[in-house]
Short mmCIF file of C-alpha atoms in Angstrom, two decimals:
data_model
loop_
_atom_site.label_atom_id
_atom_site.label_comp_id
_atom_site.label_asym_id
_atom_site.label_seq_id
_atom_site.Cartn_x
_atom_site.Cartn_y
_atom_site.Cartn_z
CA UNK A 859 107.78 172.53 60.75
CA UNK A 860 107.27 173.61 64.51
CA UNK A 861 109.39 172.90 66.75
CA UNK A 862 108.19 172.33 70.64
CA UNK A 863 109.60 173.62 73.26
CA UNK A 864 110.73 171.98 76.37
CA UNK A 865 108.92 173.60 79.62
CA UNK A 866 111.13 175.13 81.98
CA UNK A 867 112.37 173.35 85.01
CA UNK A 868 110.98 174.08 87.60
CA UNK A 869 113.14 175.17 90.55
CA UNK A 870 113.17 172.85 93.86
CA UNK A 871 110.83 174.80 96.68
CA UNK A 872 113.27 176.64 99.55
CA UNK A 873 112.57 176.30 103.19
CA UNK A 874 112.07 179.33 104.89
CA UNK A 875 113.06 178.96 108.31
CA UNK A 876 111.02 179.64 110.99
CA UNK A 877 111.36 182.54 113.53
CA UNK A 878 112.20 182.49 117.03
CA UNK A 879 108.57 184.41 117.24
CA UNK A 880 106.90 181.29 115.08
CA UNK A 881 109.18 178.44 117.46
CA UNK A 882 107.54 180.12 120.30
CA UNK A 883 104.11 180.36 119.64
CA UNK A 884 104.39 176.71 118.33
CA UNK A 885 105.48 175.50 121.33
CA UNK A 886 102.88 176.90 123.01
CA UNK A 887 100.61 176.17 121.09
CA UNK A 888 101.48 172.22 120.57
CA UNK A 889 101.79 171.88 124.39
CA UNK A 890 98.56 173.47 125.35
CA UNK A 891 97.01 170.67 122.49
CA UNK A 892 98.82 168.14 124.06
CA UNK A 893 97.93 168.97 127.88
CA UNK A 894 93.92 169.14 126.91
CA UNK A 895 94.45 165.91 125.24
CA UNK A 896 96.35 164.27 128.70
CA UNK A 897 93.77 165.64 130.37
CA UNK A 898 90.76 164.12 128.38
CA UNK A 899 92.87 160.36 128.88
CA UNK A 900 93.53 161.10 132.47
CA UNK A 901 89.90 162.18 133.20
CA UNK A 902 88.68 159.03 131.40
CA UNK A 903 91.40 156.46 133.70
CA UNK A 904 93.18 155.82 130.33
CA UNK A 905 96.48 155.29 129.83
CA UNK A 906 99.26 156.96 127.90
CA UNK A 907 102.16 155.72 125.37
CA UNK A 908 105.33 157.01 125.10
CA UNK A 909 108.25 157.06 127.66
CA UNK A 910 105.84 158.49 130.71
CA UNK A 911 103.58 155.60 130.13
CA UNK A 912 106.76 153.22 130.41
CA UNK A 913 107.81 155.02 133.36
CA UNK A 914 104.38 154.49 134.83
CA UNK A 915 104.61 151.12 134.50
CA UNK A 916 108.03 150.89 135.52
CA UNK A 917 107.03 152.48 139.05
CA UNK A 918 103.98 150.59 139.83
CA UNK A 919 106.27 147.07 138.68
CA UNK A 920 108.89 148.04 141.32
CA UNK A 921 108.03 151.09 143.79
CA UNK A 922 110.52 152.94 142.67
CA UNK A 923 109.45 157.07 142.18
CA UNK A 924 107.77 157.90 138.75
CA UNK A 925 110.70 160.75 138.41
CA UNK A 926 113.44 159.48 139.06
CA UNK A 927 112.67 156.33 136.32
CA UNK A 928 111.20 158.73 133.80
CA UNK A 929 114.67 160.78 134.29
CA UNK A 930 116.75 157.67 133.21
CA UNK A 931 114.37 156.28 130.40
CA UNK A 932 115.09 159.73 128.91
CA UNK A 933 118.83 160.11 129.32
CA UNK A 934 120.16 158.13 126.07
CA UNK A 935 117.08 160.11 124.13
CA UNK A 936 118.20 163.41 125.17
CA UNK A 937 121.73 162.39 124.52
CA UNK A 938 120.82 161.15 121.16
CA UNK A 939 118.83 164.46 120.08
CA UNK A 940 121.38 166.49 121.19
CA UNK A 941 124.40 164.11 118.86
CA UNK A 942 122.09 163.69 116.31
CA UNK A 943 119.12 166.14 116.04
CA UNK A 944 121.37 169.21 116.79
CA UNK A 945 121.09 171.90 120.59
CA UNK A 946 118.39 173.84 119.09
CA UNK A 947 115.94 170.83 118.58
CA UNK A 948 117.24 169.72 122.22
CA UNK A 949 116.99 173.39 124.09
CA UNK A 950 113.40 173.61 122.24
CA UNK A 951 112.64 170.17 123.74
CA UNK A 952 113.57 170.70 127.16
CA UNK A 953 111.26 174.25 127.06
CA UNK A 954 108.50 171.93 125.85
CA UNK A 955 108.74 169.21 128.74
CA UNK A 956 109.09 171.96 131.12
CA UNK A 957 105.64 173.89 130.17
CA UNK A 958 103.66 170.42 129.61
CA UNK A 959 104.66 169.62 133.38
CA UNK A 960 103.50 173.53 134.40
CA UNK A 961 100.12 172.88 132.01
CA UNK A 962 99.77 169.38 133.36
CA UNK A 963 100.03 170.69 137.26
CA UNK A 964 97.69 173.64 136.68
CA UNK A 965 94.77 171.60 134.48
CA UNK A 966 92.80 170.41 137.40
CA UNK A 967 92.39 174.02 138.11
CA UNK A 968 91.62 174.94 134.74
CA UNK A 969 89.98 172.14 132.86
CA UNK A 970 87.37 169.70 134.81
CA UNK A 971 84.69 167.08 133.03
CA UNK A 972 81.21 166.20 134.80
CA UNK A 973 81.17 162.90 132.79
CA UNK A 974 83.65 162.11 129.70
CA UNK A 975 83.17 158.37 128.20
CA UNK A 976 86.17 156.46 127.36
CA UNK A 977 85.55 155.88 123.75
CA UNK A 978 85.24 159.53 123.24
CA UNK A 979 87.59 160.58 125.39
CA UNK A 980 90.41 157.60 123.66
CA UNK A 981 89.61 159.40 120.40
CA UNK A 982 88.99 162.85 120.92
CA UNK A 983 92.69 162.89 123.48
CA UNK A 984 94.23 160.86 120.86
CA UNK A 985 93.61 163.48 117.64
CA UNK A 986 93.50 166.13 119.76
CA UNK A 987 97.24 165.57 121.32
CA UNK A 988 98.53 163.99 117.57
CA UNK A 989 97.83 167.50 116.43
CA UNK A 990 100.00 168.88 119.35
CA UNK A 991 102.83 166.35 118.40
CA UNK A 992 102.00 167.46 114.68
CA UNK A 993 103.22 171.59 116.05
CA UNK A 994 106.06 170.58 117.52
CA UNK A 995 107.33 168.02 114.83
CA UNK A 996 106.81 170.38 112.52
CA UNK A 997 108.92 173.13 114.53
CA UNK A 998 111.77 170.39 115.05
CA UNK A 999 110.80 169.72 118.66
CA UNK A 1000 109.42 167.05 120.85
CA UNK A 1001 108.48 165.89 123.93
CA UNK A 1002 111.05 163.54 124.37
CA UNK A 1003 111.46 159.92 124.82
CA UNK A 1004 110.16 158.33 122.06
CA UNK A 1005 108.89 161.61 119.99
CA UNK A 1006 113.14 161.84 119.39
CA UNK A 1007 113.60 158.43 118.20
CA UNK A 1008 110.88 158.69 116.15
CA UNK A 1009 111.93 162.04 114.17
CA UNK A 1010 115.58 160.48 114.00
CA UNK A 1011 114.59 157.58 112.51
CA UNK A 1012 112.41 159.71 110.18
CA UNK A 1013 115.55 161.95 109.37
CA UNK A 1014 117.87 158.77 109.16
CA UNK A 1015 116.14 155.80 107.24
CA UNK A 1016 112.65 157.75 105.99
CA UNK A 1017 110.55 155.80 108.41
CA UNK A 1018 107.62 157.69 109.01
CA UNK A 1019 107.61 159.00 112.70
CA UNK A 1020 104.09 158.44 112.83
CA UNK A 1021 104.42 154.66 112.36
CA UNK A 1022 107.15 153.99 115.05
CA UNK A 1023 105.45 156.00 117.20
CA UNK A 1024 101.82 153.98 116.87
CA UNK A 1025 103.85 151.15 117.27
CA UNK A 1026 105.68 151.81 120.05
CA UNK A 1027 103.03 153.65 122.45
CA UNK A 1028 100.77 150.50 121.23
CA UNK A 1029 103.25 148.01 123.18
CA UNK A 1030 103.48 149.89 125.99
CA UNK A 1031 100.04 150.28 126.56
CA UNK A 1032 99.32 146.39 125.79
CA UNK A 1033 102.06 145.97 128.76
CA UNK A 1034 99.68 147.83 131.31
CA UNK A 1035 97.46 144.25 130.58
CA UNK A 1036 99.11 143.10 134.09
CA UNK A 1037 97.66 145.55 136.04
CA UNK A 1038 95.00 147.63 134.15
CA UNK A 1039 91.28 145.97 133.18
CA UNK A 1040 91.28 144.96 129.72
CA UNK A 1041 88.24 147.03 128.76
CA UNK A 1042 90.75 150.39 129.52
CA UNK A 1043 93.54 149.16 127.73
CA UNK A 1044 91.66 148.37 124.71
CA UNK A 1045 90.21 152.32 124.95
CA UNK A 1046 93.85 153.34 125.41
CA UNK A 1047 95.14 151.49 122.73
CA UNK A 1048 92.70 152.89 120.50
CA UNK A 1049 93.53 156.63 121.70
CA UNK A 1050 97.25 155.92 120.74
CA UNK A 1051 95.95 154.74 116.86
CA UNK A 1052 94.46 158.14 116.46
CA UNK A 1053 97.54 160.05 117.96
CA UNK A 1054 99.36 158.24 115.93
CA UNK A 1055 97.14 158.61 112.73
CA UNK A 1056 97.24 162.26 112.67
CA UNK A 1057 101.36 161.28 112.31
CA UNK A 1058 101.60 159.32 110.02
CA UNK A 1059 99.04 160.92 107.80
CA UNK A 1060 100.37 164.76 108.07
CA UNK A 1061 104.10 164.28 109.13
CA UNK A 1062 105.56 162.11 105.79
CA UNK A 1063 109.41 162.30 104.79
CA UNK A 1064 109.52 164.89 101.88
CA UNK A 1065 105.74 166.10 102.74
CA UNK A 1066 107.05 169.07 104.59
CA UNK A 1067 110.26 171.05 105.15
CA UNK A 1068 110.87 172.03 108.62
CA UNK A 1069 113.57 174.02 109.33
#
């Protein structure tokens, strides 16, 4: 009578960490995707999600200087990653702003479009710049705002950052309906689905182990 054997268990996979070398690059790498993809929605007259699109909104609504409101919206976010997300997701985050706003400053010397159409541009931005997101994420950094909420709420409850993302950058865009044409905000809104998309698709709780 044979008897049959149970298979071996298979151990649980270990996270390798990554190097400062592989952070770096990343970074780089994420933000330069990310800056092409601002500049395809800013070429286009889109709009953008997120906490700079709020604080665009915020500024035309009341005069008051893009910076100084996009310094406040961030405050409780930074103060949150830093309480919650740890100093080294926080110091990585802060090097990321910082070389999106060199990137962003330098692109019209760098990057220029003859004629870019809205759909493709709304499309093209939005997957192109998710990818970007998809880097950092995956290097436990952001840009911010709502890219920190949306990876603590992923760390906290399992919600996928993807999803609160989309939905967030999808109301603030629907806001700019008070002073934007609809036609644009409906292109806009469909450049923050596919941002979004490439989220929620590639960046699951469980899917990958970033460390």
């Amino acid at each position: 009578m044979s008897r049959t054997s149970a298979a071996p268990a298979v151990p649980p996979p270990v996270a390798v960490p990554h190097t400062l070398t592989e952070d770096a690059v990343a970074i780089f790498t994420g933000v330069l995707l990310i800056s092409v993809g601002v500049a395809f929605f800013t070429s286009a007259g889109l709009l953008t999600g997120g906490t700079a699109g709020l604080a665009f909104l915020l500024h035309y609504a009341t005069g008051i200087g893009f910076g100084k409101i996009f310094f406040v919206l961030n405050l409780p976010f930074y103060w949150l990653a830093l309480r919650k997300l740890g100093r080294a997701f926080t110091l990585k985050t802060f090097i990321a702003v910082l070389l999106l706003s060199v990137l962003t400053e330098a692109q019209s010397q760098l990057l220029q479009f003859a004629q870019l159409q809205p759909v493709y541009a709304a499309v093209a931005g939005g997957l192109i710049t998710g990818t970007g997101f998809l880097v950092l994420f995956r290097h436990r950094c952001s840009l911010g705002g709502v890219g920190i909420l949306a990876l603590y709420l992923q760390d906290r409850h399992g919600w996928r950052a993807g999803k609160v993302q989309m939905a967030v950058d999808c109301a603030i865009v629907l806001l700019a309906l008070w002073t934007v044409e609809p036609l644009r905000v409906a292109w806009s809104v469909a450049g923050a689905v596919a941002l979004n998309l490439v989220l929620a698709m590639n960046h699951r709780p469980g899917r990958y182990m970033a460390v």
